[in-house]
Short mmCIF file of C-alpha atoms in Angstrom, two decimals:
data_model
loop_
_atom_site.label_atom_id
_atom_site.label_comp_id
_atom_site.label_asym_id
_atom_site.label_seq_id
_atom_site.Cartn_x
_atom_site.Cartn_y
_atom_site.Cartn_z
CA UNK A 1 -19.29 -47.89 5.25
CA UNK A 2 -22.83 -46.59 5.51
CA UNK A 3 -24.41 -44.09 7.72
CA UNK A 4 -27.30 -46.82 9.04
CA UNK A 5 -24.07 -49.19 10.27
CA UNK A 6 -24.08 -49.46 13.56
CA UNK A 7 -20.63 -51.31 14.57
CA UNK A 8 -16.66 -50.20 13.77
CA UNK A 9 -15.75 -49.25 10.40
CA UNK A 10 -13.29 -51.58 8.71
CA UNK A 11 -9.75 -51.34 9.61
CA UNK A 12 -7.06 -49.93 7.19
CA UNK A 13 -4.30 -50.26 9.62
CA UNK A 14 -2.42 -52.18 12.01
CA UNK A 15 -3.83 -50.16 14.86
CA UNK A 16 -7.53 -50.05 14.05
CA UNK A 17 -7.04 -54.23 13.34
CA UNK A 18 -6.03 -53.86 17.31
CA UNK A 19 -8.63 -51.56 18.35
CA UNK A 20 -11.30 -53.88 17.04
CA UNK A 21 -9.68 -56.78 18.32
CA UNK A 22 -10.02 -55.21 21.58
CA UNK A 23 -14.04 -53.79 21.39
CA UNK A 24 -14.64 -57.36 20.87
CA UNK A 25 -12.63 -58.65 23.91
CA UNK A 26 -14.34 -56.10 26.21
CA UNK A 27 -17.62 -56.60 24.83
CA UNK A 28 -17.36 -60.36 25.37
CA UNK A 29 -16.74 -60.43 28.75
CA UNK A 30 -19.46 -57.40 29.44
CA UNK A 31 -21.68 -59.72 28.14
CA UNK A 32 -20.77 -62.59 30.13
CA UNK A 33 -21.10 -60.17 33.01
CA UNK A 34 -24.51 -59.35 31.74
CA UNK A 35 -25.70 -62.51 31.70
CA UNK A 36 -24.53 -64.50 34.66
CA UNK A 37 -26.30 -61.10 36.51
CA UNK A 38 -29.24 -61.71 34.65
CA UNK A 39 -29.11 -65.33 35.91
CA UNK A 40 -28.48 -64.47 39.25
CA UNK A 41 -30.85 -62.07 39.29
CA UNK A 42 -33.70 -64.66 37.95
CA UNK A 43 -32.62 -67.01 40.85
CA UNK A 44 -33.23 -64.27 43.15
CA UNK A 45 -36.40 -63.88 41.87
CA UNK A 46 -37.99 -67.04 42.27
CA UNK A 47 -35.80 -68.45 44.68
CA UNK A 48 -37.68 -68.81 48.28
CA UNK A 49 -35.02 -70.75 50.17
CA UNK A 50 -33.35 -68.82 52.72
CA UNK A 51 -29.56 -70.38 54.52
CA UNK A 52 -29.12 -68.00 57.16
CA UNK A 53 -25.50 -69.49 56.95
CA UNK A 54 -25.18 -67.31 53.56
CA UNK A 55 -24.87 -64.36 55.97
CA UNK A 56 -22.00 -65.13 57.41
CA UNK A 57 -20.18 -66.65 54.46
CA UNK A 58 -16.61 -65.14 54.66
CA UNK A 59 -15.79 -66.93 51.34
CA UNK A 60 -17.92 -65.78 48.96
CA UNK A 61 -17.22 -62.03 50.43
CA UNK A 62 -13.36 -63.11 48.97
CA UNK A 63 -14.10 -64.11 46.16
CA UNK A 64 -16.97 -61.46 45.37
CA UNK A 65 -13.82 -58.71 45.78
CA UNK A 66 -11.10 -60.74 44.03
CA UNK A 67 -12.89 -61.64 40.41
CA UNK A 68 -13.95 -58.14 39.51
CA UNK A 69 -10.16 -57.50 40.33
CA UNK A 70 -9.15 -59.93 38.21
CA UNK A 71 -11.94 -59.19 35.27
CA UNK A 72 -10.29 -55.51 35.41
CA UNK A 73 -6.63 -56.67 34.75
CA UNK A 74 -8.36 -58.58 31.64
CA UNK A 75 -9.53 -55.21 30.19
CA UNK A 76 -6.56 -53.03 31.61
CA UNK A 77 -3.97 -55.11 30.11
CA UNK A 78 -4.90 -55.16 26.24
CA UNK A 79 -5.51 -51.69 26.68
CA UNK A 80 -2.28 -50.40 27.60
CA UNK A 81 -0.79 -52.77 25.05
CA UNK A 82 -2.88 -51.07 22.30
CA UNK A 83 -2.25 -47.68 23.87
CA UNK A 84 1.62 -47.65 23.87
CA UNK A 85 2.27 -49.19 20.40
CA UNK A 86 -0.25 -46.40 18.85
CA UNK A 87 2.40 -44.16 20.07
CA UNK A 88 5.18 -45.54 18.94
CA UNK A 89 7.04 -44.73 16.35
CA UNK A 90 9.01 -46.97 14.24
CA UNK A 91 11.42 -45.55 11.30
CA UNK A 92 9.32 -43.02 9.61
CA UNK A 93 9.44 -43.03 5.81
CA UNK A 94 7.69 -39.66 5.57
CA UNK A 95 6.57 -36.81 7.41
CA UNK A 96 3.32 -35.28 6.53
CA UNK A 97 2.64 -32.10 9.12
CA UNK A 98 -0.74 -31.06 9.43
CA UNK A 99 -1.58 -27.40 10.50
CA UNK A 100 -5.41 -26.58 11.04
CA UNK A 101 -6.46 -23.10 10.04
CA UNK A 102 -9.64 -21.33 10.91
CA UNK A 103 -11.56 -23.05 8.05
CA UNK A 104 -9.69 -25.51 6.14
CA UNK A 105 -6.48 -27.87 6.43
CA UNK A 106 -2.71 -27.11 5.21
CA UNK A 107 -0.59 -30.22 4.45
CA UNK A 108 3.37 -30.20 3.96
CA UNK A 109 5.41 -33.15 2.78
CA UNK A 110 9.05 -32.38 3.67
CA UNK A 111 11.06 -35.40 3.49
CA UNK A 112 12.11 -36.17 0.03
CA UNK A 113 10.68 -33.23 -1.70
CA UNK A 114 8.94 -30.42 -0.73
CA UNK A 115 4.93 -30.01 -1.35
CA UNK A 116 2.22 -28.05 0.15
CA UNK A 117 -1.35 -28.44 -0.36
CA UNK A 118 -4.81 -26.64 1.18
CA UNK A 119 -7.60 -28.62 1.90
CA UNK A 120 -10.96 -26.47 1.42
CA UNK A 121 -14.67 -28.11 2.06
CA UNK A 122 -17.16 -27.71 -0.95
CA UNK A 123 -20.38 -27.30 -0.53
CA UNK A 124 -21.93 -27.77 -3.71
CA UNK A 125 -22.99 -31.35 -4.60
CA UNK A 126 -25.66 -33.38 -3.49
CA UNK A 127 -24.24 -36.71 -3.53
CA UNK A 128 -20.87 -35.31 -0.71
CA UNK A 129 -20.87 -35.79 3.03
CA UNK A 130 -21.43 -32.41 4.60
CA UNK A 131 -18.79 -30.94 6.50
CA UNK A 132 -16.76 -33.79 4.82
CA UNK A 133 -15.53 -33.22 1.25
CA UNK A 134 -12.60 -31.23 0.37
CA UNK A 135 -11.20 -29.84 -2.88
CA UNK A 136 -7.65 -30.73 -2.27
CA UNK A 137 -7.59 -34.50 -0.16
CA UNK A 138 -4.34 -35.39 1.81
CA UNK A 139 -2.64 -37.99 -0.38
CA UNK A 140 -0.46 -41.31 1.78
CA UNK A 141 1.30 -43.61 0.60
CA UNK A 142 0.37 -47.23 1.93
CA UNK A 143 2.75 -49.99 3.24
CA UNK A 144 4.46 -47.35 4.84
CA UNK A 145 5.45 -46.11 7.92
CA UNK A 146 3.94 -42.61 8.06
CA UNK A 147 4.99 -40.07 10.98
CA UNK A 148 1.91 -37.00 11.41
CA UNK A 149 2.55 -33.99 13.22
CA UNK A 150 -0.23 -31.85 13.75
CA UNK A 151 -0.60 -27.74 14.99
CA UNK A 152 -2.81 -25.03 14.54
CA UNK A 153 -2.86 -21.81 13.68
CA UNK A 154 -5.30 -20.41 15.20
CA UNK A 155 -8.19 -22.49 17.25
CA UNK A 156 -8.36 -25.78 18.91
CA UNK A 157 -9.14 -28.57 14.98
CA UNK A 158 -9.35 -32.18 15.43
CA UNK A 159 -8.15 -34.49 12.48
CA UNK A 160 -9.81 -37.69 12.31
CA UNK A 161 -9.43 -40.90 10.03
CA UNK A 162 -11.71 -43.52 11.76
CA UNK A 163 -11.15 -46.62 9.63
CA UNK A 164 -7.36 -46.14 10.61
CA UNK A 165 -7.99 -45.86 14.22
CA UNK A 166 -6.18 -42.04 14.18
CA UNK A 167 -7.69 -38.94 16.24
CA UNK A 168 -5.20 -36.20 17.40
CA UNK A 169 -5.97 -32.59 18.46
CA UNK A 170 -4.37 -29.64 17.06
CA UNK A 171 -3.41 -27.17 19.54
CA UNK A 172 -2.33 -23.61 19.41
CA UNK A 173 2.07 -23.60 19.86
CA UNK A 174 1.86 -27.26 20.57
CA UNK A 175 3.11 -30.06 18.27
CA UNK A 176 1.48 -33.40 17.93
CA UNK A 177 2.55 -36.81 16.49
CA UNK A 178 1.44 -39.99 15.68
CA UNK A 179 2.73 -42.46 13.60
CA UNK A 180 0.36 -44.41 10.87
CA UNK A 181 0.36 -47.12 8.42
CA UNK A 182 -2.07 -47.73 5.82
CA UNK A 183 -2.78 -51.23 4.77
CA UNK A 184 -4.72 -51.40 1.91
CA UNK A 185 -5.21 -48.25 -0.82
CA UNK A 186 -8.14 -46.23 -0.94
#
């Protein structure tokens, strides 16, 4: 993935396979939407004829109201499919809980054997992603159902993977979860 790439990175997991799946539903029919307006609009345009029966057209007032309806239930559907099985949670193998401190990451793995690790930013090299690199990286297995739980210490963090389709919020005396599967290593 490269900074000058304008479209979704590639998808790791089962959920981000989804999420793309579904930009590129919606964005279809926007641009059908786009152009038969466009078309319409051209018509209006040069179009001179006037059917002062038009006005009164009861039909095309129906069926003006109902397709956008229906157009909406072909974008709200997907969605709530994609929405409820990204929280679902399906026979953890491990438990990695993430707690956000004031200016790095803490990471426990609990289930099997117990391991904590910070997560620091560097600074130093040229070649690293500012505000990206850390000393310590969180380390998942793949092919594996993966429960996160997320907190904070202190301040409101935000933990991010965007090629596997996972933002939560850390909050303050709340607990978050989501559940995650990698699909390839890396």
């Amino acid at each position: 993935m490269k900074w000058t790439k304008f479209y979704l990175p590639d998808a790791y997991s089962p959920s981000m396979e989804q999420l793309v799946y579904f930009h590129d539903h919606t964005m279809s029919i926007i641009t059908s939407i786009t152009i038969l307006i466009c078309i319409l609009l051209n018509s209006l345009l040069w179009n001179k004829l006037i059917d002062l029966n038009m006005n009164e057209h009861q039909m095309i007032e129906t069926w003006w109201t109902i397709l956008p309806t229906i157009v909406l239930f072909l974008i709200a559907i997907p969605s709530l499919k994609i929405l409820y099985s990204m929280e679902e949670l399906i026979n953890p193998t491990i438990s990695i809980k993430s707690m956000g401190h004031q200016w790095y990451w803490s990471y426990e793995y609990s289930d099997k054997f117990c391991k904590e690790l910070e997560s620091y930013m560097k600074y130093n090299k040229k070649n690293d992603f500012r505000l990206l690199e850390v000393d310590n990286k969180m380390k998942a297995p793949f092919l594996t159902q993966i429960r996160m739980i997320f907190s904070s210490s202190d301040v409101l963090h935000s933990w991010t993977i965007p090629c596997l389709g996972i933002k939560m919020d850390a909050v303050p005396g709340r607990i978050n979860q989501s559940s995650l599967m990698i699909k390839k290593p890396g």
